CSV table of C-alpha atoms and ligand atoms in Angstrom, one decimal:
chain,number,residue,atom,x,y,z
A,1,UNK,CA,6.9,-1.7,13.3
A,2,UNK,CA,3.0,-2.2,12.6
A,3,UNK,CA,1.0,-3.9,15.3
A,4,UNK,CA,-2.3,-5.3,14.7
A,5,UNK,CA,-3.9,-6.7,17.7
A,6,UNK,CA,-7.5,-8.4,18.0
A,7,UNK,CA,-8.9,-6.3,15.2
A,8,UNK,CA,-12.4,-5.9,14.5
A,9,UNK,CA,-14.6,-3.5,11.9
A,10,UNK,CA,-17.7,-3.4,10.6
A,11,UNK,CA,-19.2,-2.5,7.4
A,12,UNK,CA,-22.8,-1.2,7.3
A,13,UNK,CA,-23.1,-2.7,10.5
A,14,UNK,CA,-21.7,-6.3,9.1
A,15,UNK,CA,-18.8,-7.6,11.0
A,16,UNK,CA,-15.8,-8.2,8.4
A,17,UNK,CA,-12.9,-8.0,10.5
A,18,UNK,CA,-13.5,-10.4,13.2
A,19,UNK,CA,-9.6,-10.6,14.9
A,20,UNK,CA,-7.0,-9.8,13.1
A,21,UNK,CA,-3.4,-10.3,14.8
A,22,UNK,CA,-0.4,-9.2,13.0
A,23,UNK,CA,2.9,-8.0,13.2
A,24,UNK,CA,5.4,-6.5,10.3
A,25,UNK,CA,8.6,-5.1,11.6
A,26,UNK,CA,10.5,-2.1,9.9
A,27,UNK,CA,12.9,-3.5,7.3
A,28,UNK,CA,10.4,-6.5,6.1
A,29,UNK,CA,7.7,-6.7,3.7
A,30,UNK,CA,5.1,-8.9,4.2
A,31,UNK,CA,2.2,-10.2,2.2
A,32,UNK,CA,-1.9,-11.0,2.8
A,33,UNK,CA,-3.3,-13.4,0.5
A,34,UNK,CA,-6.5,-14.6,0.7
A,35,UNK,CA,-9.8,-15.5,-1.6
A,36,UNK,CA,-12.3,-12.8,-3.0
A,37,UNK,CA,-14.4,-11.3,-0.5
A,38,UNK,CA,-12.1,-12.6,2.8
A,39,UNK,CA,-11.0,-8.6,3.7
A,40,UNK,CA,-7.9,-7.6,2.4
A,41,UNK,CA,-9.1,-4.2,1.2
A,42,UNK,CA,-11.5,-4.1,4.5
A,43,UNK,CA,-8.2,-4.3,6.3
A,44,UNK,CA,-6.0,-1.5,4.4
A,45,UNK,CA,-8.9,0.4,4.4
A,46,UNK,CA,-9.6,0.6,8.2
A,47,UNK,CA,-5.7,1.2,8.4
A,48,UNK,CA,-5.7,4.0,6.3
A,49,UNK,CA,-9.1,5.5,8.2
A,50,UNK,CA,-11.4,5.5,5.2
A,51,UNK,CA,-14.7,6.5,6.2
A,52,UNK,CA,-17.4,3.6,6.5
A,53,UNK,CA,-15.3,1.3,7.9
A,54,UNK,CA,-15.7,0.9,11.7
A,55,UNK,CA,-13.3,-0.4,14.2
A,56,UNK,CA,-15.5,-2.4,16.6
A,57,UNK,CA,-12.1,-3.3,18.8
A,58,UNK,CA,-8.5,-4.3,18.8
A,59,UNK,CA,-5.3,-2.2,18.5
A,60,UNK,CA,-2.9,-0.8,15.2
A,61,UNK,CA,0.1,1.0,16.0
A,62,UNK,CA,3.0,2.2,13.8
A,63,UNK,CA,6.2,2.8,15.7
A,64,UNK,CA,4.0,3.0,19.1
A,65,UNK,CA,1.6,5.7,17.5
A,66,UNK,CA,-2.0,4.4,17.8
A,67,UNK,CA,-2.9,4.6,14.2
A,68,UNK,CA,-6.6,4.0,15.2
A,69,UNK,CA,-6.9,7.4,16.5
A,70,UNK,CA,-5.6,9.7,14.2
A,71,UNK,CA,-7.6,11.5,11.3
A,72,UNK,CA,-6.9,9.8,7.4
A,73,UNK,CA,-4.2,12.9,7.1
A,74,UNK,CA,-2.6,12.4,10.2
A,75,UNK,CA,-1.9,9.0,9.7
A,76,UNK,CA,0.2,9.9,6.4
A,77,UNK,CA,2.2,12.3,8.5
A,78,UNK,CA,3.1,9.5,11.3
A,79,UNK,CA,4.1,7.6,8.1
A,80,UNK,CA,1.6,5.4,6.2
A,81,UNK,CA,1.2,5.5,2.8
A,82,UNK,CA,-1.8,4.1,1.1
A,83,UNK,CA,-1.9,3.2,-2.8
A,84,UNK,CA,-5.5,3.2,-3.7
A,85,UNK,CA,-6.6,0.4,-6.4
A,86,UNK,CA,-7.9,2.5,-8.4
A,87,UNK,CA,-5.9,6.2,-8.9
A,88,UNK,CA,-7.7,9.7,-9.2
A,89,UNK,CA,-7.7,11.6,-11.9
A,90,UNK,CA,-7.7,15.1,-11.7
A,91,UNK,CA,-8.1,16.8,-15.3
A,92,UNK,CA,-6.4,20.1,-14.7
A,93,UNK,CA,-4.4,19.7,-11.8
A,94,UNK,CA,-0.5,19.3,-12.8
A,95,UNK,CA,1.3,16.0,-11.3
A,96,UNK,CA,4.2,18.1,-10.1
A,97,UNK,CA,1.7,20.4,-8.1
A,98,UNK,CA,-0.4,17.2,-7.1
A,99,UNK,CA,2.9,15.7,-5.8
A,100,UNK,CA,4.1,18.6,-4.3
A,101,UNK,CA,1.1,19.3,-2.2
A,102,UNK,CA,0.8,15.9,-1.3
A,103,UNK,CA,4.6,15.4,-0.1
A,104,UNK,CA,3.9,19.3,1.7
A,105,UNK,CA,1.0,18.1,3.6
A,106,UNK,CA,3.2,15.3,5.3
A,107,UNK,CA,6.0,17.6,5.8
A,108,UNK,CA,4.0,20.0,7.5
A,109,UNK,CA,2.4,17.2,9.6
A,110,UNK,CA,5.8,16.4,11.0
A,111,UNK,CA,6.2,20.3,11.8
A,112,UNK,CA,8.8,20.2,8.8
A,113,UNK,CA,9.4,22.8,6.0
A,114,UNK,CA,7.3,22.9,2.8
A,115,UNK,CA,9.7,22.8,-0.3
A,116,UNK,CA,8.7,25.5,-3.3
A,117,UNK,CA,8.4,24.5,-6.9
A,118,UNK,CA,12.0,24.6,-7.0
A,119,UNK,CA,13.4,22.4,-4.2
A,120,UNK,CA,11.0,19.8,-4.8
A,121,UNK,CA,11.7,19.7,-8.5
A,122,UNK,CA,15.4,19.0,-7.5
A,123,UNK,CA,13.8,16.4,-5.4
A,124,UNK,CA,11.8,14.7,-7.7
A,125,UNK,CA,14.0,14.7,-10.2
A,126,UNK,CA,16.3,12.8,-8.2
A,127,UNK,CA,13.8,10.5,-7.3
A,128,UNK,CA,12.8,9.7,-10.7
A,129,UNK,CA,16.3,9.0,-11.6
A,130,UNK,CA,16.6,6.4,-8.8
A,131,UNK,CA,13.8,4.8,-10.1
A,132,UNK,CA,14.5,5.1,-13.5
A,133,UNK,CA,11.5,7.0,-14.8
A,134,UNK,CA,11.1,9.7,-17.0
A,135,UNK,CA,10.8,13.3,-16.2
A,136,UNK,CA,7.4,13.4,-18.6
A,137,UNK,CA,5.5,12.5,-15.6
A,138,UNK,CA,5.4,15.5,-13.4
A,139,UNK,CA,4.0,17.4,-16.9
A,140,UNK,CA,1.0,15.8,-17.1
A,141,UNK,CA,-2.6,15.7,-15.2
A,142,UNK,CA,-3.2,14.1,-12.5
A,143,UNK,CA,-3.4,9.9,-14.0
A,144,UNK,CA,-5.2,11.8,-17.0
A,145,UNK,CA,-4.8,9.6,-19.8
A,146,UNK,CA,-2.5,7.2,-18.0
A,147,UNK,CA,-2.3,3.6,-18.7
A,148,UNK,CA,-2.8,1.3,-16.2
A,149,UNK,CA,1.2,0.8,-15.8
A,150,UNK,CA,2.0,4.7,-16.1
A,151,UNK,CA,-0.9,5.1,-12.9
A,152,UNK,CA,1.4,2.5,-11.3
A,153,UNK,CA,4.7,4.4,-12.3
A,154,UNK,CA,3.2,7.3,-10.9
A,155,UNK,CA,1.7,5.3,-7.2
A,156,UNK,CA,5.5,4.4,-7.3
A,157,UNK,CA,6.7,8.0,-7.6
A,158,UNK,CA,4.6,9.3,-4.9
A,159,UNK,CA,5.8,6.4,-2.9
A,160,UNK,CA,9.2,7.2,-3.2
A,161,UNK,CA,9.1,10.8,-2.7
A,162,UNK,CA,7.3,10.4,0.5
A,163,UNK,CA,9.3,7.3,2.1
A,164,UNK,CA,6.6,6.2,4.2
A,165,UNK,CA,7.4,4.0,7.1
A,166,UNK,CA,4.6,2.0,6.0
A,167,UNK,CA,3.2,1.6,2.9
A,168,UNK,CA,0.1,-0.3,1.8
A,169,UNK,CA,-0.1,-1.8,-1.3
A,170,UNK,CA,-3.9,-3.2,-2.0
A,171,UNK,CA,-3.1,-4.8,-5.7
A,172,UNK,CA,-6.6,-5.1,-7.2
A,173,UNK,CA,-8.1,-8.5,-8.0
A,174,UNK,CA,-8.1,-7.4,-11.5
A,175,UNK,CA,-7.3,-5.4,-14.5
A,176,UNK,CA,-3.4,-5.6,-13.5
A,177,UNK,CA,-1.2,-6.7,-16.4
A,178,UNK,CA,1.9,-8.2,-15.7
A,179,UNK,CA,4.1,-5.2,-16.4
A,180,UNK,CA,1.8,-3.3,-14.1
A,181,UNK,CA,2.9,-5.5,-11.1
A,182,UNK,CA,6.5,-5.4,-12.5
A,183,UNK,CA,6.5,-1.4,-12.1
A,184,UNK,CA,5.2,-2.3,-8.1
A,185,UNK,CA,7.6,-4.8,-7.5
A,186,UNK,CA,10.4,-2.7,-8.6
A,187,UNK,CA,9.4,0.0,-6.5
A,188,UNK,CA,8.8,-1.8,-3.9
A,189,UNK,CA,12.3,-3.7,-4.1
A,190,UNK,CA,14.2,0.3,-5.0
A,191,UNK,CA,12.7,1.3,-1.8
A,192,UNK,CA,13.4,-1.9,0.8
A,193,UNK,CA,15.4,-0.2,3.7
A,194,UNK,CA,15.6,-1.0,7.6
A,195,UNK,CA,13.2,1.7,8.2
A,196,UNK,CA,10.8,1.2,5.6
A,197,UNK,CA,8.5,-1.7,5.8
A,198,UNK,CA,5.3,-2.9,3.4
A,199,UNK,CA,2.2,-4.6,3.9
A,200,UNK,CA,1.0,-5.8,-0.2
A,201,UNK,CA,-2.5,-7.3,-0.7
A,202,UNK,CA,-3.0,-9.5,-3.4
A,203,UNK,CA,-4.8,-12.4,-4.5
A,204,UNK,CA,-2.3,-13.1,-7.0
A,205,UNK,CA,0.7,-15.6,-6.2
A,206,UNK,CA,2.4,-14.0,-9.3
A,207,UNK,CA,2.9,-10.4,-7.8
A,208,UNK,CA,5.2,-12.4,-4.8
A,209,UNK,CA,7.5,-13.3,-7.8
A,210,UNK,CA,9.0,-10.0,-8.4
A,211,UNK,CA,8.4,-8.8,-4.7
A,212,UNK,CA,9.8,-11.7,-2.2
A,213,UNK,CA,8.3,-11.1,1.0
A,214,UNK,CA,9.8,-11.5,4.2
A,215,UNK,CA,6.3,-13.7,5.2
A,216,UNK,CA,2.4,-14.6,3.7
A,217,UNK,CA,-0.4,-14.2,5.7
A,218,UNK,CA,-3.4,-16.0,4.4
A,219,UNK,CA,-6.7,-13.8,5.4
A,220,UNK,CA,-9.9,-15.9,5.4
A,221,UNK,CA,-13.4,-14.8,6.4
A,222,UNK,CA,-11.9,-11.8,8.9
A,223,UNK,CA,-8.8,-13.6,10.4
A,224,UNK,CA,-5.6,-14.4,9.5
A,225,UNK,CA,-5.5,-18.6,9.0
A,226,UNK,CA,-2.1,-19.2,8.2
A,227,UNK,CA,1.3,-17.3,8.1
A,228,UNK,CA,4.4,-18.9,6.3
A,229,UNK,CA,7.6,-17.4,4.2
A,230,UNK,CA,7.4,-17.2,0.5
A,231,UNK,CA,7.1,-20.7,-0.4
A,232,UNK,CA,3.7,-20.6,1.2
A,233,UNK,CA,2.6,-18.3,-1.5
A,234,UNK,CA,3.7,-20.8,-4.0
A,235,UNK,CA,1.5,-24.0,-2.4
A,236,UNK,CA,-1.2,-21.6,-2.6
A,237,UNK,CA,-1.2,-21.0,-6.2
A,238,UNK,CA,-0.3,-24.8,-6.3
A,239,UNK,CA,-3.2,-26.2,-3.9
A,240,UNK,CA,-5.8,-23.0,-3.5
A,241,UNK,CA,-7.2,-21.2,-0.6
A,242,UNK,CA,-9.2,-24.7,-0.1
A,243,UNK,CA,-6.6,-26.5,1.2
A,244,UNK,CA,-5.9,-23.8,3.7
A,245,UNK,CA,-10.1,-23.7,5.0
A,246,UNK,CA,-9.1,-27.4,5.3
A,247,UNK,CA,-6.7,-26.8,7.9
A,248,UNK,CA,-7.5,-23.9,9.5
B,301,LIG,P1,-11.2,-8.6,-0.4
B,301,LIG,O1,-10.4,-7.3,-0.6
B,301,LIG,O2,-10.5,-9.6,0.3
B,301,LIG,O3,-11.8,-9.1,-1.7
B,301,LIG,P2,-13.2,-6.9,0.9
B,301,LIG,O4,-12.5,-6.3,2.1
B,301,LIG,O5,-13.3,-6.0,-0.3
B,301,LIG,O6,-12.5,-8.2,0.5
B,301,LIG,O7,-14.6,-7.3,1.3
B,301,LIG,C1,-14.8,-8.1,2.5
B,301,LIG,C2,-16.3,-8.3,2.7
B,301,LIG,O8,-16.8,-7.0,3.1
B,301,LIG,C3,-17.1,-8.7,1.5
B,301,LIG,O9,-18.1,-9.6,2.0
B,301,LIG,C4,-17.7,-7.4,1.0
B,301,LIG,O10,-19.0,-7.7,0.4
B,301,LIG,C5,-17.9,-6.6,2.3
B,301,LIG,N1,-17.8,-5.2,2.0
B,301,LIG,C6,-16.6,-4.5,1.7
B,301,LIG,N2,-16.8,-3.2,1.5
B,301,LIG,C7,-18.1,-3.0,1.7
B,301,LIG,C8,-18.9,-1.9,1.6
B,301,LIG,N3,-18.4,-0.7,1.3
B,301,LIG,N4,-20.3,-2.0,1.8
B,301,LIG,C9,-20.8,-3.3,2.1
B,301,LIG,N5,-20.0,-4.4,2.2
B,301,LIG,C10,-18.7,-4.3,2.0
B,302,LIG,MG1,-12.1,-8.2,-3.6
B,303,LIG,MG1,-9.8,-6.3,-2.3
């Protein structure tokens, strides 16, 4: 499970982060909600060790590994998968290599064997069929060219081929059409297992449609103000984040 206890980071010396306590155990996917501006991305970047973002105290394990003190890399290989907002693209680079390397990486992280071109295409063709998605995407570039729902296709590919423990979903505020969340909830949902577990950010109630989570957190100003089950999510979108400020 993922343990988050007294968090704090800083941004440019800012404090953003200012306590965050929060538990999601394997099997369940939870959600953070929360206004513009109140750290979501803050959080799922200082859990995925993106440089700039500096843990001023607190705790985040995975499975008892102390998340905290492992390099970006290492953290993927003790199981956390991040899905950036906005994808790469890499003009040049195949996604089947892209894929490959990055699924390698991990492998070799947990002192397992690389797969050659072969294996993993066997892999990922499985994979694709599970999710059914067409073999066309491990031709292309790297995201080149991809619509904002193919990108998503792809986040979900990558996903499933590495079957994190952990994954982070930090759904930007905007550009997201509704079929884009559709692909993210499906994946989501394909992958739900008792040793899988998700942690997806979004300001949007609508994205907790397709994906019913286990429990909302509400994040406001740095610290978690409210947690609920789904139907939280839905007095949100009925009432706003004010009411919650309100009572918190
Ligand atoms: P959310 O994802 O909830 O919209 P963010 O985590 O992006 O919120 O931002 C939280 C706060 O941290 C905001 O006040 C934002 O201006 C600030 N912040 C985030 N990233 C940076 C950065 N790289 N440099 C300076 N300030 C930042
Ligand atoms: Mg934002
Ligand atoms: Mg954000």
């Amino acid at each position: 499970m993922l343990r988050i206890e007294g968090l704090t980071a800083e941004v440019d010396g800012k404090p953003i982060l200012k306590g965050i306590d929060l538990e999601v155990p394997t099997g369940e996917v939870h959600a953070i909600m929360g206004p513009n501006g109140s750290g979501k991305s803050t959080l799922s970047y200082v859990l995925a060790g993106r440089e700039g973002y500096e843990v001023t105290g607190g705790s985040a394990t995975l499975n008892g590994v102390d998340l905290l003190a492992l390099e970006p890399e290492e953290r993927a290989a003790a199981g956390v998968f991040l899905a950036f907002q906005y994808p790469v693209e890499l003009p040049g680079v195949g996604n089947a290599n892209f894929l490959r390397t990055a699924l390698n990486a991990i492998r070799r992280g947990k002192g397992e064997a690389e797969l050659d071109a072969m294996q993993f295409l066997k892999l990922a063709r499985a994979r694709l069929k599970e999710l059914q998605m067409s073999e066309d995407m491990l031709k292309r570039g790297v995201n080149v060219g991809f619509s904002g729902g193919e990108k998503k296709r792809n986040e979900v590919l990558q996903m499933a081929l590495l079957r994190p423990s952990l994954a982070i979903l930090d759904e930007t505020d905007s550009g997201l059409d509704i079929d884009a969340l559709k692909i993210v909830a499906d994946g989501v949902n394909a992958l739900r297992a008792p040793d899988f577990a998700a942690l997806v950010i979004t300001h949007y109630q609508r994205l907790l449609d397709y994906i019913v989570p286990d429990k909302v957190h509400v994040l406001m100003q740095g610290r978690i103000v409210q947690t609920g089950g789904p139907e939280l999510a839905k007095q949100l979108e009925a009432s706003g984040y004010a009411s919650v400020q309100a009572a918190a």
